[in-house]
Amino acid sequence: MRSDLAMFFDDFFSRGLSATSNLTYPPVNVYKTDSDVVLEMAVAGFKKDELTVEFDGQRLTVEGKKTSQSTSDRTWITRELSSRSFIRSFAISGQFEPEQPTLVDGVLTIVLKGTNTKRSLPILEGPSSTPLLEG
């Protein structure tokens, strides 16, 4: 039987990205710790108020909306810094719950806390005359 974490990563990389999102922008790193999954998204140039993170229980959506910047007074020679808006969505297993996102040095970090840890459940002994299933 496959682990919930393995299914999360399969879902994350195969079906997790919405059809309307750009699959490579902004770039994302994903790594796991003992019980959590950490998503790091490079959003250099975006201010905190230009980013939104929403979670509906199954899908995590990160959106960046650039406010219009007047650059009509400039004559561009080269313009490589991206100023485009984006939406990226990720399917999240019920095993994970996102914590408050942080934005530090142009990297948006979202920790997906593991909420369903596997553990052994003891079997309690009952009276020998009690059937397990009635019917």
Tab-separated table of C-alpha atoms in Angstrom:
chain	number	residue	atom	x	y	z
A	1	MET	CA	0.000	0.000	0.000
A	2	ARG	CA	1.370	3.415	-0.970
A	3	SER	CA	2.031	6.032	1.693
A	4	ASP	CA	0.033	9.248	1.893
A	5	LEU	CA	3.244	11.230	1.340
A	6	ALA	CA	4.025	9.323	-1.883
A	7	MET	CA	0.498	9.976	-3.144
A	8	PHE	CA	0.857	13.679	-2.230
A	9	PHE	CA	3.996	14.025	-4.346
A	10	ASP	CA	2.412	12.110	-7.250
A	11	ASP	CA	-0.626	14.394	-7.052
A	12	PHE	CA	1.517	17.484	-6.574
A	13	PHE	CA	3.612	16.911	-9.679
A	14	SER	CA	1.042	15.340	-12.002
A	15	ARG	CA	-2.373	16.850	-11.301
A	16	GLY	CA	-1.443	19.514	-8.775
A	17	LEU	CA	-0.870	22.359	-11.176
A	18	SER	CA	-3.975	24.038	-12.498
A	19	ALA	CA	-4.502	24.126	-16.229
A	20	THR	CA	-4.537	27.929	-16.208
A	21	SER	CA	-1.199	28.355	-14.464
A	22	ASN	CA	2.161	28.815	-16.065
A	23	LEU	CA	3.917	25.572	-15.173
A	24	THR	CA	7.321	27.147	-14.553
A	25	TYR	CA	6.649	30.664	-13.262
A	26	PRO	CA	7.403	31.455	-10.611
A	27	PRO	CA	9.845	28.634	-9.881
A	28	VAL	CA	9.063	26.433	-6.885
A	29	ASN	CA	11.181	24.229	-4.625
A	30	VAL	CA	9.453	21.507	-2.612
A	31	TYR	CA	11.137	19.447	0.068
A	32	LYS	CA	10.062	17.315	2.987
A	33	THR	CA	11.052	17.194	6.609
A	34	ASP	CA	10.183	14.423	9.065
A	35	SER	CA	6.476	15.261	9.131
A	36	ASP	CA	5.981	18.319	6.905
A	37	VAL	CA	6.334	19.439	3.305
A	38	VAL	CA	7.833	22.864	2.580
A	39	LEU	CA	7.039	24.856	-0.559
A	40	GLU	CA	9.387	27.715	-1.492
A	41	MET	CA	8.367	30.010	-4.342
A	42	ALA	CA	10.692	32.625	-5.883
A	43	VAL	CA	8.616	35.811	-6.029
A	44	ALA	CA	11.348	38.441	-6.209
A	45	GLY	CA	9.931	41.850	-7.045
A	46	PHE	CA	6.499	41.139	-5.540
A	47	LYS	CA	5.418	43.049	-2.466
A	48	LYS	CA	3.490	41.366	0.331
A	49	ASP	CA	0.254	43.128	-0.671
A	50	GLU	CA	0.626	41.860	-4.269
A	51	LEU	CA	0.510	38.200	-3.150
A	52	THR	CA	-2.410	36.094	-1.951
A	53	VAL	CA	-2.419	32.530	-0.675
A	54	GLU	CA	-5.709	30.644	-0.422
A	55	PHE	CA	-6.458	27.124	0.794
A	56	ASP	CA	-9.882	25.523	0.376
A	57	GLY	CA	-9.080	22.249	2.136
A	58	GLN	CA	-7.924	20.488	-1.037
A	59	ARG	CA	-6.168	23.062	-3.195
A	60	LEU	CA	-3.512	25.628	-2.340
A	61	THR	CA	-3.506	28.621	-4.696
A	62	VAL	CA	-0.834	31.296	-4.790
A	63	GLU	CA	-1.535	34.408	-6.845
A	64	GLY	CA	0.704	37.348	-7.593
A	65	LYS	CA	-0.804	40.499	-9.092
A	66	LYS	CA	1.622	43.220	-10.110
A	67	THR	CA	0.367	46.714	-9.618
A	68	SER	CA	0.843	48.856	-12.675
A	69	GLN	CA	4.140	50.668	-12.670
A	70	SER	CA	4.590	53.718	-14.798
A	71	THR	CA	7.716	53.170	-16.875
A	72	SER	CA	6.829	55.426	-19.780
A	73	ASP	CA	9.697	57.754	-18.837
A	74	ARG	CA	12.220	55.003	-19.586
A	75	THR	CA	13.718	53.874	-22.857
A	76	TRP	CA	14.531	50.203	-22.322
A	77	ILE	CA	17.705	48.717	-23.736
A	78	THR	CA	17.180	45.332	-22.075
A	79	ARG	CA	14.266	44.278	-19.877
A	80	GLU	CA	14.657	40.824	-18.357
A	81	LEU	CA	13.117	41.296	-14.926
A	82	SER	CA	9.660	39.811	-15.036
A	83	SER	CA	6.746	41.888	-13.879
A	84	ARG	CA	3.965	39.559	-14.932
A	85	SER	CA	1.179	38.338	-12.721
A	86	PHE	CA	0.728	34.629	-12.016
A	87	ILE	CA	-1.498	31.968	-10.485
A	88	ARG	CA	-0.170	28.590	-9.343
A	89	SER	CA	-2.358	25.929	-7.767
A	90	PHE	CA	-1.377	22.723	-6.014
A	91	ALA	CA	-3.535	19.757	-4.977
A	92	ILE	CA	-2.945	19.085	-1.287
A	93	SER	CA	-3.550	15.751	0.405
A	94	GLY	CA	-5.885	15.809	3.399
A	95	GLN	CA	-2.832	14.808	5.402
A	96	PHE	CA	-1.410	18.357	5.211
A	97	GLU	CA	-2.540	21.754	6.461
A	98	PRO	CA	-0.701	24.968	5.439
A	99	GLU	CA	0.719	27.288	8.078
A	100	GLN	CA	0.942	31.070	7.770
A	101	PRO	CA	3.085	31.894	4.691
A	102	THR	CA	6.245	33.965	5.105
A	103	LEU	CA	7.945	36.287	2.616
A	104	VAL	CA	11.676	36.785	3.178
A	105	ASP	CA	14.183	38.090	0.610
A	106	GLY	CA	11.882	37.427	-2.349
A	107	VAL	CA	11.054	33.834	-1.327
A	108	LEU	CA	7.515	32.931	-0.292
A	109	THR	CA	7.641	29.929	2.065
A	110	ILE	CA	4.606	27.811	2.948
A	111	VAL	CA	4.995	24.956	5.413
A	112	LEU	CA	2.415	22.212	4.968
A	113	LYS	CA	2.144	20.660	8.416
A	114	GLY	CA	1.539	16.932	8.562
A	115	THR	CA	-1.778	16.538	10.383
A	116	ASN	CA	-2.215	12.806	10.073
A	117	THR	CA	0.736	10.942	11.480
A	118	LYS	CA	0.725	7.169	11.226
A	119	ARG	CA	0.749	5.314	14.514
A	120	SER	CA	-0.096	1.925	15.932
A	121	LEU	CA	-3.441	1.626	17.629
A	122	PRO	CA	-3.678	-0.868	20.471
A	123	ILE	CA	-6.419	-3.474	20.311
A	124	LEU	CA	-8.408	-3.547	23.505
A	125	GLU	CA	-9.571	-6.863	24.892
A	126	GLY	CA	-13.286	-7.143	25.398
A	127	PRO	CA	-15.462	-9.821	26.967
A	128	SER	CA	-15.089	-13.093	25.086
A	129	SER	CA	-18.853	-13.379	24.666
A	130	THR	CA	-19.123	-10.106	22.702
A	131	PRO	CA	-19.123	-10.740	18.935
A	132	LEU	CA	-17.044	-8.391	16.765
A	133	LEU	CA	-19.821	-8.044	14.220
A	134	GLU	CA	-23.500	-8.367	14.907
A	135	GLY	CA	-25.871	-9.092	12.228
